GROMACS .gro file of C-alpha atoms in nm:
model
  210
    1MET     CA    1   0.000   0.000   0.000
    2PRO     CA    2   0.221   0.285  -0.125
    3GLY     CA    3   0.210   0.602   0.079
    4PHE     CA    4   0.100   0.435   0.398
    5GLY     CA    5   0.432   0.315   0.538
    6PRO     CA    6   0.534   0.413   0.890
    7CYS     CA    7   0.835   0.624   0.984
    8VAL     CA    8   1.142   0.407   0.937
    9ASP     CA    9   1.438   0.393   0.699
   10GLY     CA   10   1.367   0.471   0.337
   11VAL     CA   11   1.205   0.736   0.122
   12TYR     CA   12   0.894   0.847   0.304
   13GLY     CA   13   0.663   1.115   0.168
   14GLY     CA   14   0.944   1.226  -0.065
   15LEU     CA   15   1.189   1.263   0.226
   16LYS     CA   16   1.474   1.037   0.334
   17THR     CA   17   1.413   0.905   0.684
   18THR     CA   18   1.696   0.842   0.926
   19ALA     CA   19   1.537   0.610   1.179
   20ARG     CA   20   1.660   0.258   1.241
   21ARG     CA   21   1.403  -0.013   1.195
   22HIS     CA   22   1.383  -0.173   1.539
   23PRO     CA   23   1.552   0.021   1.818
   24GLU     CA   24   1.570  -0.164   2.144
   25SER     CA   25   1.389  -0.037   2.450
   26PRO     CA   26   1.616   0.023   2.746
   27THR     CA   27   1.624  -0.253   3.005
   28LEU     CA   28   1.459  -0.143   3.326
   29GLU     CA   29   1.633  -0.259   3.641
   30ASP     CA   30   1.524  -0.260   4.005
   31PRO     CA   31   1.398  -0.060   4.182
   32MET     CA   32   1.229   0.101   3.880
   33SER     CA   33   1.133  -0.232   3.724
   34LYS     CA   34   0.798  -0.230   3.905
   35ALA     CA   35   0.753   0.145   3.939
   36LEU     CA   36   0.424   0.136   3.747
   37THR     CA   37   0.254  -0.150   3.930
   38GLY     CA   38  -0.117  -0.074   3.947
   39LYS     CA   39  -0.106   0.171   3.655
   40ARG     CA   40  -0.313   0.108   3.341
   41ILE     CA   41  -0.207   0.263   3.009
   42ALA     CA   42  -0.404   0.283   2.683
   43ILE     CA   43  -0.241   0.260   2.340
   44LEU     CA   44  -0.471   0.394   2.067
   45VAL     CA   45  -0.429   0.257   1.714
   46THR     CA   46  -0.607   0.164   1.393
   47ASP     CA   47  -0.478  -0.045   1.101
   48GLY     CA   48  -0.149   0.075   0.957
   49PHE     CA   49   0.026   0.187   1.276
   50GLU     CA   50   0.405   0.171   1.295
   51GLN     CA   51   0.448  -0.158   1.478
   52VAL     CA   52   0.763  -0.079   1.676
   53GLU     CA   53   0.599   0.240   1.804
   54LEU     CA   54   0.344   0.016   1.976
   55THR     CA   55   0.561  -0.278   2.078
   56GLY     CA   56   0.853  -0.069   2.209
   57PRO     CA   57   0.650   0.140   2.457
   58LYS     CA   58   0.424  -0.155   2.544
   59GLU     CA   59   0.717  -0.377   2.640
   60ALA     CA   60   0.885  -0.101   2.842
   61LEU     CA   61   0.564  -0.017   3.028
   62GLU     CA   62   0.494  -0.382   3.107
   63GLN     CA   63   0.853  -0.432   3.229
   64ALA     CA   64   0.788  -0.141   3.465
   65GLY     CA   65   0.481  -0.318   3.603
   66ALA     CA   66   0.202  -0.141   3.413
   67THR     CA   67  -0.100  -0.302   3.253
   68VAL     CA   68  -0.125  -0.199   2.888
   69GLU     CA   69  -0.443  -0.215   2.679
   70ILE     CA   70  -0.468  -0.176   2.301
   71LEU     CA   71  -0.772   0.027   2.195
   72SER     CA   72  -0.918   0.070   1.847
   73THR     CA   73  -1.235   0.156   1.659
   74GLU     CA   74  -1.380  -0.197   1.662
   75GLU     CA   75  -1.336  -0.523   1.849
   76GLY     CA   76  -1.117  -0.794   1.699
   77GLN     CA   77  -0.765  -0.735   1.572
   78VAL     CA   78  -0.561  -0.448   1.433
   79LYS     CA   79  -0.267  -0.477   1.191
   80GLY     CA   80   0.071  -0.317   1.236
   81TRP     CA   81   0.311  -0.219   0.959
   82ASN     CA   82   0.690  -0.229   0.926
   83HIS     CA   83   0.774   0.060   0.693
   84ASP     CA   84   0.573  -0.013   0.375
   85LYS     CA   85   0.488  -0.376   0.452
   86PRO     CA   86   0.204  -0.529   0.657
   87ALA     CA   87   0.330  -0.689   0.979
   88ASP     CA   88   0.159  -0.852   1.278
   89ASP     CA   89  -0.198  -0.857   1.407
   90PHE     CA   90  -0.274  -0.747   1.763
   91LYS     CA   91  -0.580  -0.824   1.974
   92ILE     CA   92  -0.798  -0.527   2.067
   93ASP     CA   93  -0.872  -0.506   2.439
   94ARG     CA   94  -1.140  -0.237   2.417
   95THR     CA   95  -1.296   0.002   2.169
   96PHE     CA   96  -1.255   0.379   2.188
   97LYS     CA   97  -1.628   0.412   2.254
   98ALA     CA   98  -1.624   0.164   2.543
   99ALA     CA   99  -1.324   0.324   2.714
  100ASN     CA  100  -1.336   0.587   2.989
  101ALA     CA  101  -1.055   0.826   3.077
  102SER     CA  102  -1.093   0.733   3.444
  103ASP     CA  103  -0.983   0.377   3.361
  104TYR     CA  104  -0.633   0.488   3.255
  105HIS     CA  105  -0.331   0.664   3.399
  106GLY     CA  106  -0.200   0.770   3.057
  107VAL     CA  107  -0.220   0.715   2.683
  108VAL     CA  108   0.026   0.641   2.401
  109LEU     CA  109  -0.037   0.741   2.038
  110PRO     CA  110   0.189   0.559   1.787
  111GLY     CA  111   0.240   0.687   1.434
  112GLY     CA  112   0.214   0.539   1.087
  113VAL     CA  113   0.043   0.746   0.818
  114GLN     CA  114  -0.260   0.524   0.757
  115ASN     CA  115  -0.326   0.482   1.129
  116SER     CA  116  -0.279   0.848   1.213
  117ASP     CA  117  -0.489   0.971   0.921
  118THR     CA  118  -0.777   0.743   1.026
  119ILE     CA  119  -0.767   0.791   1.401
  120ARG     CA  120  -0.752   1.172   1.391
  121ILE     CA  121  -1.114   1.197   1.269
  122ASP     CA  122  -1.253   0.941   1.515
  123THR     CA  123  -1.460   1.145   1.760
  124ASP     CA  124  -1.444   0.875   2.030
  125ALA     CA  125  -1.064   0.872   2.011
  126GLN     CA  126  -1.058   1.252   2.023
  127LYS     CA  127  -1.281   1.258   2.331
  128LEU     CA  128  -1.081   0.993   2.514
  129VAL     CA  129  -0.750   1.171   2.456
  130LYS     CA  130  -0.898   1.509   2.555
  131ASP     CA  131  -1.045   1.362   2.873
  132ILE     CA  132  -0.718   1.192   2.970
  133GLU     CA  133  -0.518   1.508   2.904
  134GLY     CA  134  -0.778   1.716   3.085
  135SER     CA  135  -0.736   1.494   3.390
  136GLY     CA  136  -0.367   1.586   3.405
  137LYS     CA  137  -0.244   1.245   3.289
  138PRO     CA  138   0.041   1.188   3.041
  139VAL     CA  139  -0.036   1.181   2.669
  140ALA     CA  140   0.265   1.042   2.480
  141VAL     CA  141   0.278   1.075   2.101
  142ILE     CA  142   0.537   0.974   1.843
  143CYS     CA  143   0.587   1.024   1.469
  144HIS     CA  144   0.255   1.105   1.294
  145GLY     CA  145   0.055   1.049   1.614
  146GLY     CA  146   0.043   1.427   1.658
  147TRP     CA  147  -0.235   1.449   1.401
  148LEU     CA  148  -0.482   1.324   1.663
  149LEU     CA  149  -0.365   1.592   1.907
  150ILE     CA  150  -0.425   1.856   1.639
  151SER     CA  151  -0.776   1.729   1.565
  152ALA     CA  152  -0.851   1.708   1.938
  153GLY     CA  153  -0.748   2.073   1.982
  154LEU     CA  154  -0.465   2.001   2.225
  155VAL     CA  155  -0.157   2.158   2.064
  156LYS     CA  156  -0.215   2.535   2.069
  157GLY     CA  157   0.055   2.703   2.276
  158LYS     CA  158   0.242   2.375   2.332
  159THR     CA  159   0.599   2.285   2.240
  160LEU     CA  160   0.612   1.954   2.053
  161THR     CA  161   0.817   1.746   1.816
  162SER     CA  162   0.706   1.495   1.552
  163PHE     CA  163   0.810   1.334   1.228
  164LYS     CA  164   0.941   1.626   1.023
  165THR     CA  165   0.656   1.629   0.770
  166LEU     CA  166   0.413   1.724   1.051
  167LYS     CA  167   0.602   2.041   1.140
  168ASP     CA  168   0.382   2.273   0.933
  169ASP     CA  169   0.062   2.106   1.058
  170LEU     CA  170   0.160   2.155   1.420
  171VAL     CA  171   0.280   2.512   1.370
  172ASN     CA  172  -0.038   2.602   1.180
  173ALA     CA  173  -0.240   2.460   1.471
  174GLY     CA  174  -0.060   2.693   1.713
  175ALA     CA  175   0.220   2.473   1.846
  176LYS     CA  176   0.591   2.547   1.867
  177TRP     CA  177   0.783   2.271   1.684
  178VAL     CA  178   1.135   2.165   1.785
  179ASP     CA  179   1.368   1.900   1.644
  180GLN     CA  180   1.454   1.695   1.953
  181GLU     CA  181   1.432   1.324   2.035
  182VAL     CA  182   1.182   1.380   2.314
  183VAL     CA  183   0.996   1.690   2.433
  184THR     CA  184   0.775   1.736   2.739
  185ASP     CA  185   0.529   2.023   2.778
  186GLY     CA  186   0.285   1.980   3.062
  187THR     CA  187   0.102   1.651   3.011
  188LEU     CA  188   0.226   1.609   2.652
  189ILE     CA  189   0.530   1.395   2.567
  190SER     CA  190   0.639   1.380   2.202
  191SER     CA  191   0.908   1.215   1.990
  192ARG     CA  192   0.994   1.215   1.621
  193GLN     CA  193   1.054   0.859   1.499
  194PRO     CA  194   1.153   0.502   1.596
  195ASP     CA  195   1.513   0.603   1.674
  196ASP     CA  196   1.373   0.808   1.963
  197ILE     CA  197   1.182   0.523   2.129
  198PRO     CA  198   1.432   0.461   2.415
  199ALA     CA  199   1.420   0.829   2.521
  200PHE     CA  200   1.042   0.835   2.463
  201ASN     CA  201   0.993   0.531   2.688
  202SER     CA  202   1.214   0.671   2.963
  203LYS     CA  203   1.032   1.004   2.970
  204LEU     CA  204   0.691   0.833   2.967
  205ILE     CA  205   0.780   0.603   3.256
  206GLU     CA  206   0.921   0.899   3.448
  207ALA     CA  207   0.595   1.093   3.399
  208LEU     CA  208   0.378   0.798   3.499
  209SER     CA  209   0.590   0.738   3.810
  210ALA     CA  210   0.547   1.094   3.936
   0.00000   0.00000   0.00000
């Protein structure tokens, strides 16, 4: 499916990407290995998400003791992508409509063009993210995941990063865009691409542990 590959090495949207395909998440050692026991985190995706941007944070969060749920538009399964190729299927734990912000301590929004283009117009996903952010809980977004933040009206006046092709979209929506591996502004945590996943995971776990 040309044009719908996630943010990894190769020509992507006419631009050469610099990310490695599968960066490793940092190993979490005691005493932080169970710092998130009792915390529940939602990962919001639809078909076409960048697989490592789900699996990397999910593994790191679970190593830290958190319970992680995958949410999508419908029950069943959702398909990840590795660059421009379909990858694995993942079981959906709950739909956006069935989820409540009070059930979660934070949310992760992976990228991937197809996923991010679809999820940004889902009103249930928008509401869930707005409610979680409005409760003062971390909202962590990587790559093209920032599109949902734009559609949910959460970026005005915020400093964020993203995959470089989203820079104009974020700036036009009122955000300040910076080119850094991970950026925190209030409840929002953002990173650019798969290369940034270790820093992204560390900052997310730090925020959830606070």
